Coordinates of C-alpha atoms in Angstrom, one line a residue:
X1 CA -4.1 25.4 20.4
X2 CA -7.5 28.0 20.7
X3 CA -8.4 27.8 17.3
X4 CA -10.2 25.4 15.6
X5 CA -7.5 23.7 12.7
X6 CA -10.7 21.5 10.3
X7 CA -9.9 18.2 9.0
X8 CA -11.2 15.7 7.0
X9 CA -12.2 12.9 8.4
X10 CA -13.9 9.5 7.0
X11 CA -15.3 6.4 9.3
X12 CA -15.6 2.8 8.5
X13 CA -17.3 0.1 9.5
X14 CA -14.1 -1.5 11.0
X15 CA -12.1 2.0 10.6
X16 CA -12.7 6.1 11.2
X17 CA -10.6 8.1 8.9
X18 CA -9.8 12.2 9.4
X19 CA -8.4 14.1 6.9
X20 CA -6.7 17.4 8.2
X21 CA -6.6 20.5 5.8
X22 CA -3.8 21.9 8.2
X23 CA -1.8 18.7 7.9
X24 CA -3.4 15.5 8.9
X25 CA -5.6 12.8 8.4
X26 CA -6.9 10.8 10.4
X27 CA -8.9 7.3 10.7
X28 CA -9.8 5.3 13.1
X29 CA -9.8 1.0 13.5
X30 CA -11.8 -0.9 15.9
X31 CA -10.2 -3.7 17.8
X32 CA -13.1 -6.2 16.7
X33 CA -13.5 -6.1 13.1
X34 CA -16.3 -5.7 11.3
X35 CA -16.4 -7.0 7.6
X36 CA -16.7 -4.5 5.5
X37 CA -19.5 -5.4 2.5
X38 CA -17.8 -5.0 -1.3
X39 CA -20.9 -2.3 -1.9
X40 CA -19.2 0.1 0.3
X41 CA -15.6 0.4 -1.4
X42 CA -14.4 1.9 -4.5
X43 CA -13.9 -0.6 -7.3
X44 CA -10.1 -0.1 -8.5
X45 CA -10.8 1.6 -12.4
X46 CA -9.5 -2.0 -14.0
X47 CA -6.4 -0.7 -16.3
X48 CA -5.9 -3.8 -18.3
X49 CA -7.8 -7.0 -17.5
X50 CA -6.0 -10.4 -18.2
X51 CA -8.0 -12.3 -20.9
X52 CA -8.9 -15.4 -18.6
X53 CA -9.1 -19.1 -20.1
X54 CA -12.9 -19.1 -19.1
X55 CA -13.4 -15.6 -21.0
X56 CA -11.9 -16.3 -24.3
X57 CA -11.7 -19.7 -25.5
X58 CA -8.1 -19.5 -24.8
X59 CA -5.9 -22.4 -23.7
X60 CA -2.8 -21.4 -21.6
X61 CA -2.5 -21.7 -18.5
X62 CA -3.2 -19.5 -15.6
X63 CA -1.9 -17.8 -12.6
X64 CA -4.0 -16.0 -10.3
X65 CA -2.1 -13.3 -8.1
X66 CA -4.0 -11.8 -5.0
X67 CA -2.7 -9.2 -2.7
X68 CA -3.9 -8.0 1.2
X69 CA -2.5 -4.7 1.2
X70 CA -2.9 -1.5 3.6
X71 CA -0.1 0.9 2.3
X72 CA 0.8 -0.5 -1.6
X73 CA 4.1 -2.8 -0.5
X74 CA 1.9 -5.8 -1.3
X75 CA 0.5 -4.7 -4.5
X76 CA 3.9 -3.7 -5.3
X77 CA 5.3 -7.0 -4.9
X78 CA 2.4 -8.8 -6.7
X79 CA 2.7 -6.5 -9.4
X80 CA 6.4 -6.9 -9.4
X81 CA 6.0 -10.7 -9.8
X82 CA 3.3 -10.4 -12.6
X83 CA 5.7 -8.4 -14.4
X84 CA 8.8 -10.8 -14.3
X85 CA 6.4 -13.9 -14.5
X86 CA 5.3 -12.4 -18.1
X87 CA 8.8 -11.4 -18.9
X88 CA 9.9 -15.5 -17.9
X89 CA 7.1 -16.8 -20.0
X90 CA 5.9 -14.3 -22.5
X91 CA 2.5 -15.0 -24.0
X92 CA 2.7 -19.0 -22.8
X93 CA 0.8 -18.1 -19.4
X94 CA -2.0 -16.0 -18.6
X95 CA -1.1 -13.7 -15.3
X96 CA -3.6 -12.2 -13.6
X97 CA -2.5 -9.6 -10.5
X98 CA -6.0 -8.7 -8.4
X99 CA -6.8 -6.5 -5.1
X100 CA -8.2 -9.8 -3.7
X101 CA -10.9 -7.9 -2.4
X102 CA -12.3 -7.9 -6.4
X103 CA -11.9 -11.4 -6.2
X104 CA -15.1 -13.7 -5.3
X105 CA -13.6 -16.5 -3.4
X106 CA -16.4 -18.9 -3.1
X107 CA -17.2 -19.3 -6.6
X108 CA -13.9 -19.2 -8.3
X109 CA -11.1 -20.4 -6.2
X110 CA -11.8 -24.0 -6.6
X111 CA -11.4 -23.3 -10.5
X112 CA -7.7 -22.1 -10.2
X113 CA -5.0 -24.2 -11.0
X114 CA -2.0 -22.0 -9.8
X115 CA -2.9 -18.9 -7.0
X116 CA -0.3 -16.9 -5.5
X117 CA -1.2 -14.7 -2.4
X118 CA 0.7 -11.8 -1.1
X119 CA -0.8 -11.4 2.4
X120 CA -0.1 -8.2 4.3
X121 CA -0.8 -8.1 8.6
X122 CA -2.1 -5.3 9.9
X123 CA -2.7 -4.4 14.0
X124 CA -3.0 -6.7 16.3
X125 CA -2.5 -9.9 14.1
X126 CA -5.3 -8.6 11.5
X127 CA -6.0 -8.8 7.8
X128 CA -5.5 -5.5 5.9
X129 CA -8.9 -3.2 5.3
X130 CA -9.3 -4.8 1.4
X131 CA -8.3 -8.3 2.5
X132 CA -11.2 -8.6 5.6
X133 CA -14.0 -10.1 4.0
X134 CA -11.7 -12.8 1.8
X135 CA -9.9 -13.8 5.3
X136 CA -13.3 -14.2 7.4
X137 CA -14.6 -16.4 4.3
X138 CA -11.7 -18.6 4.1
X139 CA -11.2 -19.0 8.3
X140 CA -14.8 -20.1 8.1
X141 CA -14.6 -22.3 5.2
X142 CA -11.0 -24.1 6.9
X143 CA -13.4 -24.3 10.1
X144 CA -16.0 -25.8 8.6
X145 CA -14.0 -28.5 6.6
X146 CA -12.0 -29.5 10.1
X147 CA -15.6 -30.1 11.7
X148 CA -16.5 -31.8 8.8
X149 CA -19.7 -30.2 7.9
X150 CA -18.2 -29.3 4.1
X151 CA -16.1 -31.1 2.4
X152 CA -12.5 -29.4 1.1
X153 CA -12.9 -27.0 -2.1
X154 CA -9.5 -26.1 -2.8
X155 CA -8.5 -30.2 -4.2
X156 CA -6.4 -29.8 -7.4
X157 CA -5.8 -26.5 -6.4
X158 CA -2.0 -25.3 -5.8
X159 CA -0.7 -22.3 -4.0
X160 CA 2.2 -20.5 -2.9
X161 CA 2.3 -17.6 -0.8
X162 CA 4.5 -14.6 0.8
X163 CA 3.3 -13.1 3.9
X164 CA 4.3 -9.5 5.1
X165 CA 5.1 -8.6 8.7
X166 CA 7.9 -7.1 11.3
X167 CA 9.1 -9.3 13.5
X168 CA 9.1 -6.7 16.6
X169 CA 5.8 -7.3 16.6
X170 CA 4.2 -10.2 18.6
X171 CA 1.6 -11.8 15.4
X172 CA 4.5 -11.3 13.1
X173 CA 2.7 -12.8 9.9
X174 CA -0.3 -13.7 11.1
X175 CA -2.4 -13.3 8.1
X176 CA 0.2 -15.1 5.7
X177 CA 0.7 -17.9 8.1
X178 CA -3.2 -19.1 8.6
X179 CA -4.0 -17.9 4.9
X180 CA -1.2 -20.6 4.1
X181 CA -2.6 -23.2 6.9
X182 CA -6.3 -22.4 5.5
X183 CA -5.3 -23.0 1.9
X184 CA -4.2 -26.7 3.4
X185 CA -7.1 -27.5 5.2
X186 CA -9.2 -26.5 1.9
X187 CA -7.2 -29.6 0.2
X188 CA -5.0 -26.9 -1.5
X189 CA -1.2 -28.3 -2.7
X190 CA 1.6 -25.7 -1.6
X191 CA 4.2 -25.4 -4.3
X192 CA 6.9 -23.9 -2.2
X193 CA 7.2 -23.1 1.1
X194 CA 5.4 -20.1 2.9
X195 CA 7.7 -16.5 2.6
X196 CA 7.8 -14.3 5.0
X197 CA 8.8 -10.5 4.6
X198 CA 10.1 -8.7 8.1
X199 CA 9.9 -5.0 7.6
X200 CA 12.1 -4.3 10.3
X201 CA 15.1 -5.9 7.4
X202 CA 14.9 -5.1 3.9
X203 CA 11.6 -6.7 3.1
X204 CA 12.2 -6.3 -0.5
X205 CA 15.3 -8.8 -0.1
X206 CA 13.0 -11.0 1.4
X207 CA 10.6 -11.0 -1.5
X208 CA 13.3 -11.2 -3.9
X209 CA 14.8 -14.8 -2.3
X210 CA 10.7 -16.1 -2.4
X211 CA 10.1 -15.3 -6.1
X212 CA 13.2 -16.9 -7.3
X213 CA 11.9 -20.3 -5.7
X214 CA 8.9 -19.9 -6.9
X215 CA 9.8 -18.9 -10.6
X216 CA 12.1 -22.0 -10.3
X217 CA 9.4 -24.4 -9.0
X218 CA 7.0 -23.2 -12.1
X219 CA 9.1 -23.8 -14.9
X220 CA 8.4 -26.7 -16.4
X221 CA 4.7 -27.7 -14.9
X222 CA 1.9 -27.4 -16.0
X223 CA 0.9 -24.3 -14.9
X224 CA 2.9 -22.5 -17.7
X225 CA 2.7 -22.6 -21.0
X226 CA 6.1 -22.9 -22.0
X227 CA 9.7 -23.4 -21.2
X228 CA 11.2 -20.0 -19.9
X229 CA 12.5 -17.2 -22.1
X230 CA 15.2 -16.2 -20.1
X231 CA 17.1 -17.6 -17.0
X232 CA 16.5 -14.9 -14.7
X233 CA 13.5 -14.6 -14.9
X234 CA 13.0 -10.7 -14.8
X235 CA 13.9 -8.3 -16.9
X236 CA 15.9 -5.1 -16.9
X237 CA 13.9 -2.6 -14.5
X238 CA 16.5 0.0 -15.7
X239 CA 16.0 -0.9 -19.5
X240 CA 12.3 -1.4 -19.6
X241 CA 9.7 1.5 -19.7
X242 CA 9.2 3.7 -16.6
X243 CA 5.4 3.7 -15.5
X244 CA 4.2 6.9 -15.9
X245 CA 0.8 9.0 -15.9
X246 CA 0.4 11.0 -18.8
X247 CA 0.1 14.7 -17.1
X248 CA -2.0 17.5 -18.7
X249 CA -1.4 20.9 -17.3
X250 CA -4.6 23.1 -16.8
X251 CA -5.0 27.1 -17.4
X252 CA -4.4 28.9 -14.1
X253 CA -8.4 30.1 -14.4
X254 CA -9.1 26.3 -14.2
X255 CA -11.3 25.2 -10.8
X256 CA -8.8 23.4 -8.8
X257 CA -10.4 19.9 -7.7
X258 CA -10.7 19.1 -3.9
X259 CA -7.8 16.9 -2.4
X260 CA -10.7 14.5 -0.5
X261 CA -14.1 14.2 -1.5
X262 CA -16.4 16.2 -0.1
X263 CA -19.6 15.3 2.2
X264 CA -18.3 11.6 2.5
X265 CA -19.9 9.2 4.1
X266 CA -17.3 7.9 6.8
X267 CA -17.1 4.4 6.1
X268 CA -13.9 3.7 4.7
X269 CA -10.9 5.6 3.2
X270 CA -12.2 6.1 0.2
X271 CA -14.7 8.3 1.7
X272 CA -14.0 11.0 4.0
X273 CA -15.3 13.2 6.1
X274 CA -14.7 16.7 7.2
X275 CA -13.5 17.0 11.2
X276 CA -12.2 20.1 13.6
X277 CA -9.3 19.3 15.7
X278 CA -10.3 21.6 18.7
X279 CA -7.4 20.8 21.3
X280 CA -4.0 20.1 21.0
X281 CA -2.3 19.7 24.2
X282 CA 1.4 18.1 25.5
X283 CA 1.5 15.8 28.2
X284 CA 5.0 16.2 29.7
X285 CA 6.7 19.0 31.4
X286 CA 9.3 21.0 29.9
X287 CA 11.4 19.3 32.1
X288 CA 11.2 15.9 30.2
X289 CA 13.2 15.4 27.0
X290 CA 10.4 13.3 25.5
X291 CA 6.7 14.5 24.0
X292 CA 3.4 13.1 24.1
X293 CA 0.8 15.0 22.5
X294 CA -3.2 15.2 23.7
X295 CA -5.5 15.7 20.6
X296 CA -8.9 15.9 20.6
X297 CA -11.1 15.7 17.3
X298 CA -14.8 16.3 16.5
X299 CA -16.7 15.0 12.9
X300 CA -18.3 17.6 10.9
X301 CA -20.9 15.5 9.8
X302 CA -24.8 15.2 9.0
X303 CA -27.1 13.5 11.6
X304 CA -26.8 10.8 9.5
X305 CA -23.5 10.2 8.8
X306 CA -22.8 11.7 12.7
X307 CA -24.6 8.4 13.8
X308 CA -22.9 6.0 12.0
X309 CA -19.4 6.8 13.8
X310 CA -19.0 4.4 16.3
X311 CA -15.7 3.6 18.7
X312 CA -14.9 2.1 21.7
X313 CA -11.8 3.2 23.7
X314 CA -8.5 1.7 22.4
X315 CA -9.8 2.0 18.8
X316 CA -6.4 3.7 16.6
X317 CA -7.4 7.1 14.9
X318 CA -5.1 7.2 12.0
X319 CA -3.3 10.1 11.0
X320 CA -2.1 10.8 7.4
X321 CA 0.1 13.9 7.6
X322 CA 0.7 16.7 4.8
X323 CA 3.9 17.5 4.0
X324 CA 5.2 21.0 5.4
X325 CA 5.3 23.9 3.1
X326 CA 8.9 23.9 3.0
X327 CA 9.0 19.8 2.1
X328 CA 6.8 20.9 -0.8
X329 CA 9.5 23.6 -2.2
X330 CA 12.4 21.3 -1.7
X331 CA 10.5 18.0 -3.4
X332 CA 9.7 20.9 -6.0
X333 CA 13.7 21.8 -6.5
X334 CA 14.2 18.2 -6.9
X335 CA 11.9 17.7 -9.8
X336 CA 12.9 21.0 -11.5
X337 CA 9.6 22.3 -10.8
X338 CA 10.1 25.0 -8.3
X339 CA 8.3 27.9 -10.4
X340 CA 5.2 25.7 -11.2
X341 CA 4.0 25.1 -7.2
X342 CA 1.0 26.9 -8.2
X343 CA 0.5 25.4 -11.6
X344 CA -3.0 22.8 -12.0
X345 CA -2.5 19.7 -13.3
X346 CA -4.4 16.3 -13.9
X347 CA -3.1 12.5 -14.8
X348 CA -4.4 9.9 -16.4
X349 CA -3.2 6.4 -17.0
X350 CA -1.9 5.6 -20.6
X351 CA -3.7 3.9 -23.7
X352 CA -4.2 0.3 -22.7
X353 CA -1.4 -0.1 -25.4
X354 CA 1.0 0.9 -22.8
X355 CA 2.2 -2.3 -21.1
X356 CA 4.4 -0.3 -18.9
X357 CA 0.9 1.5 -17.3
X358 CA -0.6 -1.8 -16.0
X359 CA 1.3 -1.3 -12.5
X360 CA -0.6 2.3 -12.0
X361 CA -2.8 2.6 -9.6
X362 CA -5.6 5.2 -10.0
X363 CA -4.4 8.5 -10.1
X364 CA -4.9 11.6 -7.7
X365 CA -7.7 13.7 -8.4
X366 CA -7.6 16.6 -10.8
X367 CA -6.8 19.1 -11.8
X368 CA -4.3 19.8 -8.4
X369 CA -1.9 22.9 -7.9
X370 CA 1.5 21.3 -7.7
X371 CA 2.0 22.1 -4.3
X372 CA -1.5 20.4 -3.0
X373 CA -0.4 16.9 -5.1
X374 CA 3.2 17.1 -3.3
X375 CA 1.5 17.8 0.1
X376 CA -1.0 15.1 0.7
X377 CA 0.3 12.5 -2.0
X378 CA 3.8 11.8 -2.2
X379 CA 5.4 9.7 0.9
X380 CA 8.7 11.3 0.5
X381 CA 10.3 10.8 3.9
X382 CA 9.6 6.7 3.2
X383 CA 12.9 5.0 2.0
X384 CA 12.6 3.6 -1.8
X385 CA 12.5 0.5 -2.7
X386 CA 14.4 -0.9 -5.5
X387 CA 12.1 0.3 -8.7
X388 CA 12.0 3.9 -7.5
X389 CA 16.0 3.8 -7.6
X390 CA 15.3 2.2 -11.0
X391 CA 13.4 4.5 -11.7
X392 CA 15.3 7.1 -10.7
X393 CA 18.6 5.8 -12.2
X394 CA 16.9 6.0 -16.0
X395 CA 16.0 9.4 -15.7
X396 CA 20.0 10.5 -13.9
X397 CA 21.7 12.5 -16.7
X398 CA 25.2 11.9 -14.5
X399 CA 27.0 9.3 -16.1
X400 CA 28.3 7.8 -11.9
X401 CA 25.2 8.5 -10.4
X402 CA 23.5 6.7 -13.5
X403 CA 25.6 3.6 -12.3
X404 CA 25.3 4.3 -8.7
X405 CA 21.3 4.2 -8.9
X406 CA 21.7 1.4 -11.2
X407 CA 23.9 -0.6 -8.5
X408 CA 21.6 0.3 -5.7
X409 CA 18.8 -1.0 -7.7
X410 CA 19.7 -4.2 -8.6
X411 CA 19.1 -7.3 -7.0
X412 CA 22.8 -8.9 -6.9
X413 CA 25.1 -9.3 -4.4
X414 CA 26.9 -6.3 -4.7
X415 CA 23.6 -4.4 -5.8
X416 CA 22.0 -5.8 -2.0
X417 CA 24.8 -5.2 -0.1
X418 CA 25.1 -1.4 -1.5
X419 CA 21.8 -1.2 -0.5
X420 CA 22.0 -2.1 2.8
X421 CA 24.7 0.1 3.6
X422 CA 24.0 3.0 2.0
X423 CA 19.8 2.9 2.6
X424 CA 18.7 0.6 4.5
X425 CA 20.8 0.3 7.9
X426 CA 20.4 4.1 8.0
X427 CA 16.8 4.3 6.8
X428 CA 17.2 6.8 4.2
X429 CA 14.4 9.0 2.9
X430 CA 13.6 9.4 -0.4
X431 CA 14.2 13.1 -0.6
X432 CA 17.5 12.3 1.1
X433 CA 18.5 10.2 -1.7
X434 CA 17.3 12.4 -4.6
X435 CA 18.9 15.0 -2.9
X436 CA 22.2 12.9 -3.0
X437 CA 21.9 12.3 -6.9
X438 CA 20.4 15.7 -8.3
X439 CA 20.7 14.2 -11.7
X440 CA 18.0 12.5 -11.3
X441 CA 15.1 14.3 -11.9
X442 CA 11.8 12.1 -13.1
X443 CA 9.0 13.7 -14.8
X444 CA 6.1 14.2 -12.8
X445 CA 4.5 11.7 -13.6
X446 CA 7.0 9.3 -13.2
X447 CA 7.6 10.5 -9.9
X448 CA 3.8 9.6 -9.1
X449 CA 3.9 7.0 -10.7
X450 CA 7.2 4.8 -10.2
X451 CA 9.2 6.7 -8.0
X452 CA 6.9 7.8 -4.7
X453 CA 4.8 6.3 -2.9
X454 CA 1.4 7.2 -1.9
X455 CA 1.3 9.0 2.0
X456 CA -0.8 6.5 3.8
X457 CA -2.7 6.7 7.3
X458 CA -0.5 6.2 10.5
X459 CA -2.8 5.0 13.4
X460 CA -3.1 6.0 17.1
X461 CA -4.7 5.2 20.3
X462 CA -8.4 6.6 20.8
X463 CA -7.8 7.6 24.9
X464 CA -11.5 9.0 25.0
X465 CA -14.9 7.1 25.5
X466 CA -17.6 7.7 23.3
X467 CA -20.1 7.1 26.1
X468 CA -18.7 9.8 27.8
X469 CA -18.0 12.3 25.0
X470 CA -21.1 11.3 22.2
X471 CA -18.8 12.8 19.5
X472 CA -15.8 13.4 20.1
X473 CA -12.7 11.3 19.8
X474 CA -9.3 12.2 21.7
X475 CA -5.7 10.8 21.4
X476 CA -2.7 10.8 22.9
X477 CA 0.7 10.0 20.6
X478 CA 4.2 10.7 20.2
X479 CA 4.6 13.7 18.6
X480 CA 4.1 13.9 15.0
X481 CA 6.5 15.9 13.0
X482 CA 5.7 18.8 10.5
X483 CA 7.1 16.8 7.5
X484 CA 5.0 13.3 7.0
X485 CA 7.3 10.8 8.8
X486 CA 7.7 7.3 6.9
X487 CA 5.6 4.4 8.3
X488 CA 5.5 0.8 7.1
X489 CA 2.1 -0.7 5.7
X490 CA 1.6 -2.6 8.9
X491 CA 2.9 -0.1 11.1
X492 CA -1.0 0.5 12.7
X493 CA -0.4 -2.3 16.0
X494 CA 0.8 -5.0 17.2
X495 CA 1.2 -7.2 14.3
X496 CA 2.3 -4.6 12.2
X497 CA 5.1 -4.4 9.3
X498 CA 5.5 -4.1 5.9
X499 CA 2.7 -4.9 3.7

């Protein structure tokens, strides 16, 4: 490749991140991590804040959830189980679902009477980007208790938690396992066993068998309110409102907004920077049936920012790719919106007054032309999880595809094992699927919203030395395909899987 493609790229502490105009972005993690301060993130735009016992005067009981997540599957869950906890217990229990990277440990765990962690693993056995700081904090406080010089914070405290993983990797669950053993040195009381998730199954099933204990251990204790409202503890995902962003469409003479920010910092995905990938070269000989590819990238950055981008060799560059032109007209078809590509539009999330909007995260930036928001953020090539075929079953206008969706999204027997077959064993895409029930077609934005997820960063090898080359950074991977391929949330190393 002679000419230069630019990219966006962004650097953290602990991770360098690359955005590619022509169809990547990229990020990079170091091997030792760094803790990244709370100053430097984004703070989540907080949708609808539980009312906290503390806050209000108010008695009832209250569970705290947390979630380590890198590509949404934990915040999904922990969302999930908010939902179905409030559904169980109505207005008898306070729930409280939290990035646990908003959440200041040392002063308010001891406080809690009921905490529930959903604990992603990332790389080699690490904690995700927004769960760093709260995992070096509790591995020091666990330390510090076992050579007795503090004294356990966590008595009267009871916990539960579900940690996500993959088993083919070696530090399967690393994070949920010494989050669970901390928890227990701190003088914490486990309510149920640990759960653990293996992405390389159907994690979601895995998830379902955990909550269903632990909804079962809490009813009844004191840390509800009241006995249950219904025996299942969930409700209807099919029957109950599909989160949605309200959409407003823009004038075509309307300033389109930029994808990524511009003249970022580096320091974490939030904020990226602009890079040029300048070489792109394969490894193997035409003679081989396999591909490796050679890539080397370069920061466009101040002096500033160009000094704060630090690696060593063996650091993963991660690459989020945009979906190809002609994944963008077929995603388009799907939705019905094949003559708007070129159309700008903006989201917001709903009035507070919208229960339904509490599981949105913040929305893309805007106002977008249709085809930029399908390119860099919808995940179409990941396979759905069982509320985007909810999701997807409401909107089918087919009266069998209706019930097929419905089938596929529910958790019984029949509902898992339809699953399996049909999804999971084969890994089917979520463009596969909508393709396969046409009737289906989800408003946009209940397709940002519910049905797909967010493309995330996919992380590779840095080959190069940045003593050798000051500011450059090159690669060598598998070949990346022109449509985003689907990856799980811990899909960056070795302990790696689905969170």
């Amino acid at each position: 490749m002679s000419d230069t493609a630019q990219i966006n790229v962004y650097i953290g502490l602990a991770s360098v991140f690359l955005v590619a105009v022509a169809g990547i972005i990229i990020t990079v993690r170091t091997k030792s991590r760094v803790a990244v301060p709370l100053s430097v993130r984004d703070v989540p735009i907080p949708i609808k804040k539980q009312a906290e016992p503390e806050e209000t005067g108010c008695k009832k009981p209250l569970i705290r959830i947390l979630y380590g997540t890198q590509t949404g599957t934990a915040e999904r869950f922990s969302k999930q189980l908010g939902s179905q906890l409030k559904s169980k217990f109505g207005d008898t229990t306070a729930i409280d679902v939290k990035d646990v990277e908003n959440y200041d440990a040392a002063t308010q765990i001891s406080k809690e009477k009921m905490v529930v962690f959903c604990m992603a693993t990332y790389g080699d056995g690490e904690p995700t980007d927004n769960a760093s700081n709260f995992f070096t904090w509790i591995t020091k406080e666990a330390e510090s208790v076992e050579d007795g010089s503090k004294q356990a914070c966590c008595e009267g405290v009871t916990y539960a938690v579900f940690g996500l993983g993959n088993k083919q990797y070696e530090h399967f669950n690393a994070i949920g396992k010494k989050v669970f053993k901390n928890m227990s040195t701190l003088g914490g009381r486990p309510l149920i066993p640990r759960g653990d998730g293996d992405d390389d199954a159907i994690i979601d099933d895995d998830f379902d068998k955990w909550s269903a204990l632990l909804m079962e251990a809490l009813d009844g204790t004191p840390f509800v309110g009241g006995a249950s409202l219904n025996s299942a503890g969930q409700s209807s995902s099919i029957s109950s409102p599909i989160p949605a962003y309200a959409v407003e469409t823009h004038p075509a003479h309307t300033p389109a907004a930029k994808p990524f920010p511009e003249g970022g910092s580096g320091k974490d995905v939030h904020h990226p920077m602009w890079a040029n990938i300048h070489v792109i070269r394969e490894l193997h000989t035409v003679q081989s049936d396999r591909s490796c590819l050679h890539v080397e990238i370069s920061p466009r950055a101040t002096a500033a920012a160009s000094s704060a981008l630090s690696y060593e060799t063996g650091d993963h560059i991660g690459i989020l790719a945009q979906n190809s032109a002609a994944v963008v007209a077929q995603t388009a078809a799907l939705l019905g919106l094949e003559s708007d590509l070129d159309s700008l539009f903006s989201f917001k999330i709903p009035s507070l007054g919208s229960s339904s909007s509490s599981s949105l995260p913040t929305p893309p930036p805007g106002p977008l032309p249709l085809k930029t928001i399908l390119a860099y953020f919808t995940d179409v090539f990941a396979t759905p999880h069982r509320e985007a075929l909810a999701a997807l079953a409401a909107c089918a206008t087919d009266p069998q595809q209706k019930e097929r969706l419905s089938l596929l999204a529910s958790s019984t027997p029949e509902g898992r094992a339809a699953y399996q077959e049909e999804i999971g064993k084969v890994h089917r895409s979520l463009i596969e699927v909508m393709t396969m029930y046409p009737s289906a077609k989800p408003s946009l934005g209940a397709f940002l919203g519910s049905v797909s997820p967010r493309l995330q960063p996919r992380f590779y090898s840095i080959s190069s030395s940045a003593k050798a080359v000051e500011m450059a950074l090159g690669t060598s991977t598998g070949r990346v395909m022109a449509a985003a391929a689907a990856a799980s949330e811990e899909g960056g190393g070795g302990g790696g899987g689905g969170g």
